[in-house]
Short mmCIF file of C-alpha atoms in Angstrom, two decimals:
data_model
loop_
_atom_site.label_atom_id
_atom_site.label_comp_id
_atom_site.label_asym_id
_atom_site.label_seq_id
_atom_site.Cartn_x
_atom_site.Cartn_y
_atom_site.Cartn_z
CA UNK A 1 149.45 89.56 62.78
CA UNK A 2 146.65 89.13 60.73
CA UNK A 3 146.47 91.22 57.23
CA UNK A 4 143.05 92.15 55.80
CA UNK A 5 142.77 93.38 52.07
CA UNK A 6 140.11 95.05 50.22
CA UNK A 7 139.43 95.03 46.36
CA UNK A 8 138.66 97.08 44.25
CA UNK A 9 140.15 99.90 46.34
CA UNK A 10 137.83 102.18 44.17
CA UNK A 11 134.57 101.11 42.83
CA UNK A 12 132.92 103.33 40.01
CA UNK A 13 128.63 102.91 39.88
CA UNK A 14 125.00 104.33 39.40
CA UNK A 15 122.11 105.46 41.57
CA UNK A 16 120.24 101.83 41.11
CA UNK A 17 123.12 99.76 40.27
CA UNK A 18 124.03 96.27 42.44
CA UNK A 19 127.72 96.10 44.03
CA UNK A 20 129.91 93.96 45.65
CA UNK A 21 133.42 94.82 47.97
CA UNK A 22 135.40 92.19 48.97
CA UNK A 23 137.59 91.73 52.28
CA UNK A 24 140.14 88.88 52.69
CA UNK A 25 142.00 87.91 55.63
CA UNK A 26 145.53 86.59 55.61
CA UNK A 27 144.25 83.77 57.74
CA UNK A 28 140.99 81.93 59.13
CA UNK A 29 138.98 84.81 61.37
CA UNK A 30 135.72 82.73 61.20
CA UNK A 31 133.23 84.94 60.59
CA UNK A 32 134.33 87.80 63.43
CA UNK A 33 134.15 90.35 61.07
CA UNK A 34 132.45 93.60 60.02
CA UNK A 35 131.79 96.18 57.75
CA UNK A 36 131.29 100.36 58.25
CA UNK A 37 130.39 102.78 55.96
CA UNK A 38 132.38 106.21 55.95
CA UNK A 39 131.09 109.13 54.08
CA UNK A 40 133.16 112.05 54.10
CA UNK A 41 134.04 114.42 57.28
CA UNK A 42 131.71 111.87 59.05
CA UNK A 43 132.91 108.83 61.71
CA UNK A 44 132.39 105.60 60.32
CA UNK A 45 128.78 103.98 60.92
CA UNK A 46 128.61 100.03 61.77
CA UNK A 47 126.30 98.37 59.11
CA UNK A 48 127.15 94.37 59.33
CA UNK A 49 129.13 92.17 62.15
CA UNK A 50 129.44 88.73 62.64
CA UNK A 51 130.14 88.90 58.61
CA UNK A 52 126.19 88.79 57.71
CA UNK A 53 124.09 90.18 60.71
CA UNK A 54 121.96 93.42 59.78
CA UNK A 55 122.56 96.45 62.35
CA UNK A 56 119.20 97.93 63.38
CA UNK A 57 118.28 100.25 61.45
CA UNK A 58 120.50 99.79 58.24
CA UNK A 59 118.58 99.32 54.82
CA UNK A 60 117.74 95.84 53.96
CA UNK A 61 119.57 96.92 50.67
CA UNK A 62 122.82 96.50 52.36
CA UNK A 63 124.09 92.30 52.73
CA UNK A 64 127.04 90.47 53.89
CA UNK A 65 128.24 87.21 53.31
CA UNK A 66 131.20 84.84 53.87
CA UNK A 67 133.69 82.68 56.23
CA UNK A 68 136.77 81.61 57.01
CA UNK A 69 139.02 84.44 54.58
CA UNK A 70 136.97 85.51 52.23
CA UNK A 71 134.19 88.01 53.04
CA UNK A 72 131.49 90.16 50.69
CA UNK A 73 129.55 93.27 50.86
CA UNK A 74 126.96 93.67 48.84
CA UNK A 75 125.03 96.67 47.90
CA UNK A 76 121.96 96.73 46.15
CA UNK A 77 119.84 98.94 44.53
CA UNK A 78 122.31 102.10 45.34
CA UNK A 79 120.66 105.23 46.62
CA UNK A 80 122.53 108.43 46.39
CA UNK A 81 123.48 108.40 49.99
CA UNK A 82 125.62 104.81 49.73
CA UNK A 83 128.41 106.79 48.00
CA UNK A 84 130.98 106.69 50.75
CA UNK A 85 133.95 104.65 51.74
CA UNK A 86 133.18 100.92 53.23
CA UNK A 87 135.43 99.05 55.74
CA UNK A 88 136.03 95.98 56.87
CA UNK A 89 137.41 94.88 60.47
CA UNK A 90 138.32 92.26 61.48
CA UNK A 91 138.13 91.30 65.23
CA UNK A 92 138.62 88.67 68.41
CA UNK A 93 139.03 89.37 71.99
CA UNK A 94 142.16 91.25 72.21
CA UNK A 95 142.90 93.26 69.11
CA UNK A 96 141.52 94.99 65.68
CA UNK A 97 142.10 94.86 62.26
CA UNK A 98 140.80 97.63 59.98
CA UNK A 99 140.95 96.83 55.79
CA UNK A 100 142.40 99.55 53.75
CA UNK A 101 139.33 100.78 52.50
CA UNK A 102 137.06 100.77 49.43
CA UNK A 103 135.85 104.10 47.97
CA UNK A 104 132.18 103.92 46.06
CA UNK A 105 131.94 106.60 43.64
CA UNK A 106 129.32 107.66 41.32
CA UNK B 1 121.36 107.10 72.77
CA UNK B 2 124.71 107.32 74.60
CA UNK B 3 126.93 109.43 72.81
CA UNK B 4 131.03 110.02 72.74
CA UNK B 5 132.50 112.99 72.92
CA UNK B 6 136.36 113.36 72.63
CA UNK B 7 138.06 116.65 73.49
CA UNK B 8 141.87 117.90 73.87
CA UNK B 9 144.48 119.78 72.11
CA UNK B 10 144.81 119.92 68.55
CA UNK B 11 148.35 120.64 67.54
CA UNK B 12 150.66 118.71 69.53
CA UNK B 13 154.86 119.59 69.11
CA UNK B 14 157.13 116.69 68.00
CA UNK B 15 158.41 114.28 70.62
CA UNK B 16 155.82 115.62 73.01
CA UNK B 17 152.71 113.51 74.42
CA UNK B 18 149.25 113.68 72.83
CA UNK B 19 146.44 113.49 75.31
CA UNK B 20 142.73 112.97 74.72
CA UNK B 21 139.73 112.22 76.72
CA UNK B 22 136.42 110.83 75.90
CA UNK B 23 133.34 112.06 77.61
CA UNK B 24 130.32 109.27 77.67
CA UNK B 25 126.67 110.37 77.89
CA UNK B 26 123.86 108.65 78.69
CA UNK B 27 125.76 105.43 79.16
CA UNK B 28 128.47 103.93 81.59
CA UNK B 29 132.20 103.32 80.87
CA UNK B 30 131.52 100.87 84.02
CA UNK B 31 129.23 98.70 81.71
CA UNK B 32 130.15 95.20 81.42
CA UNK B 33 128.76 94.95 78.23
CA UNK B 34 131.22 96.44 76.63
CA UNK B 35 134.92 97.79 75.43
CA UNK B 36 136.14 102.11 74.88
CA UNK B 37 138.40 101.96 72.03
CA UNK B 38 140.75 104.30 69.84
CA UNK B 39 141.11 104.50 66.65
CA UNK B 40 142.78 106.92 64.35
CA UNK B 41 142.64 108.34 60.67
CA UNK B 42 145.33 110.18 59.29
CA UNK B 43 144.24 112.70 56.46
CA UNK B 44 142.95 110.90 53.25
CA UNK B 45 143.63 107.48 54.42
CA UNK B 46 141.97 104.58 56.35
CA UNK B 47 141.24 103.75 59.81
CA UNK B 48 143.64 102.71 62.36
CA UNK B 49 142.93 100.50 65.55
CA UNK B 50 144.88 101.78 68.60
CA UNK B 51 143.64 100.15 70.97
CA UNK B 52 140.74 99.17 74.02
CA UNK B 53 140.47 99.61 77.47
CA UNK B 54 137.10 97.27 79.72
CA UNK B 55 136.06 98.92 82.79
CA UNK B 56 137.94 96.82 84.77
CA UNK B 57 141.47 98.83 83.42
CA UNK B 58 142.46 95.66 81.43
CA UNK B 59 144.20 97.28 77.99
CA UNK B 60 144.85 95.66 74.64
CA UNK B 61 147.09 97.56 72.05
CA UNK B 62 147.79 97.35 68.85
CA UNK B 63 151.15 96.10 68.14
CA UNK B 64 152.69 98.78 66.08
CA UNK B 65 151.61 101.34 68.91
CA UNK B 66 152.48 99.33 71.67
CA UNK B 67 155.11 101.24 73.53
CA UNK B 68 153.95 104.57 72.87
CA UNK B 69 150.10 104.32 74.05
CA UNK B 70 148.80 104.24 77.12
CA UNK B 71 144.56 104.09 77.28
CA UNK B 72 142.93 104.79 80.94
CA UNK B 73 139.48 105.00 82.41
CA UNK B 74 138.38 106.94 84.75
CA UNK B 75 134.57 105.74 86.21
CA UNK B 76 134.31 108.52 88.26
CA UNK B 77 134.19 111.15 85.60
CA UNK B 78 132.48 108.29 82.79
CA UNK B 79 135.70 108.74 80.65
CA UNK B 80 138.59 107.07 79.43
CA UNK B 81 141.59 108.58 77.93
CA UNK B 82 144.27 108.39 75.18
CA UNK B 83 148.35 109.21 76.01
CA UNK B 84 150.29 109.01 72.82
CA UNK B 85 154.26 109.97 73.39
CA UNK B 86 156.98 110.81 71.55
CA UNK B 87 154.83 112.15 68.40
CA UNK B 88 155.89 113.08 65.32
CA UNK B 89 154.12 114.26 61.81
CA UNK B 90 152.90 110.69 61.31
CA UNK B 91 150.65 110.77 64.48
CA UNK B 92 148.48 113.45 62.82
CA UNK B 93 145.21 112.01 62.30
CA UNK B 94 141.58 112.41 62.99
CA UNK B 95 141.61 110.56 66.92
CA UNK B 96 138.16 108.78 67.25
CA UNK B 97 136.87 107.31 70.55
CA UNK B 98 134.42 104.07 69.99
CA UNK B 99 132.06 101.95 72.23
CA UNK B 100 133.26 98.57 71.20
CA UNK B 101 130.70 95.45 72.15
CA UNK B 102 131.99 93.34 74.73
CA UNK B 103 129.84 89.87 73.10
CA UNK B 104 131.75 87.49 71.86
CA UNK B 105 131.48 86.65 67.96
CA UNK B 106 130.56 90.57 67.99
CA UNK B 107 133.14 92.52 69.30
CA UNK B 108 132.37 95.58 66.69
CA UNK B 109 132.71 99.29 66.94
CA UNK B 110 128.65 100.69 67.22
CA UNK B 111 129.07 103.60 68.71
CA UNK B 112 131.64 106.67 67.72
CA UNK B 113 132.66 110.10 68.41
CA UNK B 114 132.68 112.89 66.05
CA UNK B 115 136.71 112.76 65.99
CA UNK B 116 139.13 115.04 66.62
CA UNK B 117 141.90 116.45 64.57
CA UNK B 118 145.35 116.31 66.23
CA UNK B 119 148.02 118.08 64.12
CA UNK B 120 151.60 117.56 65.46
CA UNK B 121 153.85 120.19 64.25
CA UNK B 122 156.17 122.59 66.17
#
């Protein structure tokens, strides 16, 4: 099975500040992966697949990047509503992989 | 917008079966274009992939489940379902139903229900 891991699990930051999560995958996924955002009592909400593609409607603010193992999320500019908990998943035809999880905080 | 809906009980006894449905609106479980998925979130921690069912009743599970879960679609009724048996205190978790895209190189989640909270305790 493939692993993913998140650092930092916990990320500390200001209204206005740039940030960056990263995912890794315990092997090659490509770039079949993407990132929600989670803010508390709420589902998650689908910002980024394919590792860098925009969902419509998400801030411009909001970036992915990588390939292969090694993915990024980058935030910047961060409003008071990006406070939340970000996942990656990791995905092909026939299964899911959720990451742990990284909580933003202010 | 189609929306997901999931509904059933929410405290479930140890060893017993936990059942869930998912109602779709203004969409069609018998769309091609795309996958119904579970996934699950047990208090405080992260997300869990159960597993997805296509239209056509072809099911993929997640390993660690496998055994336990059986997923189901009805097209009649524009719902699939969730059977989860032989529960115990580690099945309690917020149960989410998903829209999963059926595109290759994006087969992400972009659609979700609220979630439910299923409790099992006796």
């Amino acid at each position: 099975d493939i692993q993913m891991t998140q650092s930092p699990s916990t990320l500390s930051a200001s209204v206005g500040d740039t940030v960056t999560i990263t995912c890794r995958a315990s092997q090659s996924i490509s770039n079949w992966l993407a990132w929600y955002q989670q803010r508390p009592g709420r589902a998650p909400k689908l910002l980024i697949s394919k590792a860098a593609h925009l969902e419509r409607g998400v801030p411009s603010r909001f970036s992915g990047s990588g390939y292969d193992t090694e993915f990024t999320l980058t935030i910047s500019s961060l409003q008071p509503d990006d406070f939340a908990t970000y996942y990656c998943h990791r995905y092909e035809g026939d299964s899911d992989t959720f990451g742990p999880g990284t909580k933003l905080e202010i | 917008q189609e929306q997901l809906q999931e509904s059933g009980p929410g405290l479930v006894k140890p060893s017993e079966t936990l059942s869930l449905t998912c109602t779709v609106s203004g969409g069609s479980v018998s769309s091609g274009s795309y996958y119904w998925g579970w996934i699950r979130q047990p208090p405080g921690k992260g997300l869990e992939w159960i597993g997805n069912i296509y239209y056509s009743g072809r099911t993929y599970y997640s390993p660690s489940l496998k055994g336990r879960v059986t997923i189901s679609i009805d097209t009649s009724k524009n719902q699939f379902s969730l059977n989860l048996n032989s529960v115990s205190a580690a099945d309690t978790a917020v149960y989410y139903c998903a829209r999963r895209k059926a595109a290759a190189e994006f087969y992400c989640f972009d659609q979700w229900g609220q979630g439910t909270l299923v409790t099992v305790s006796s």
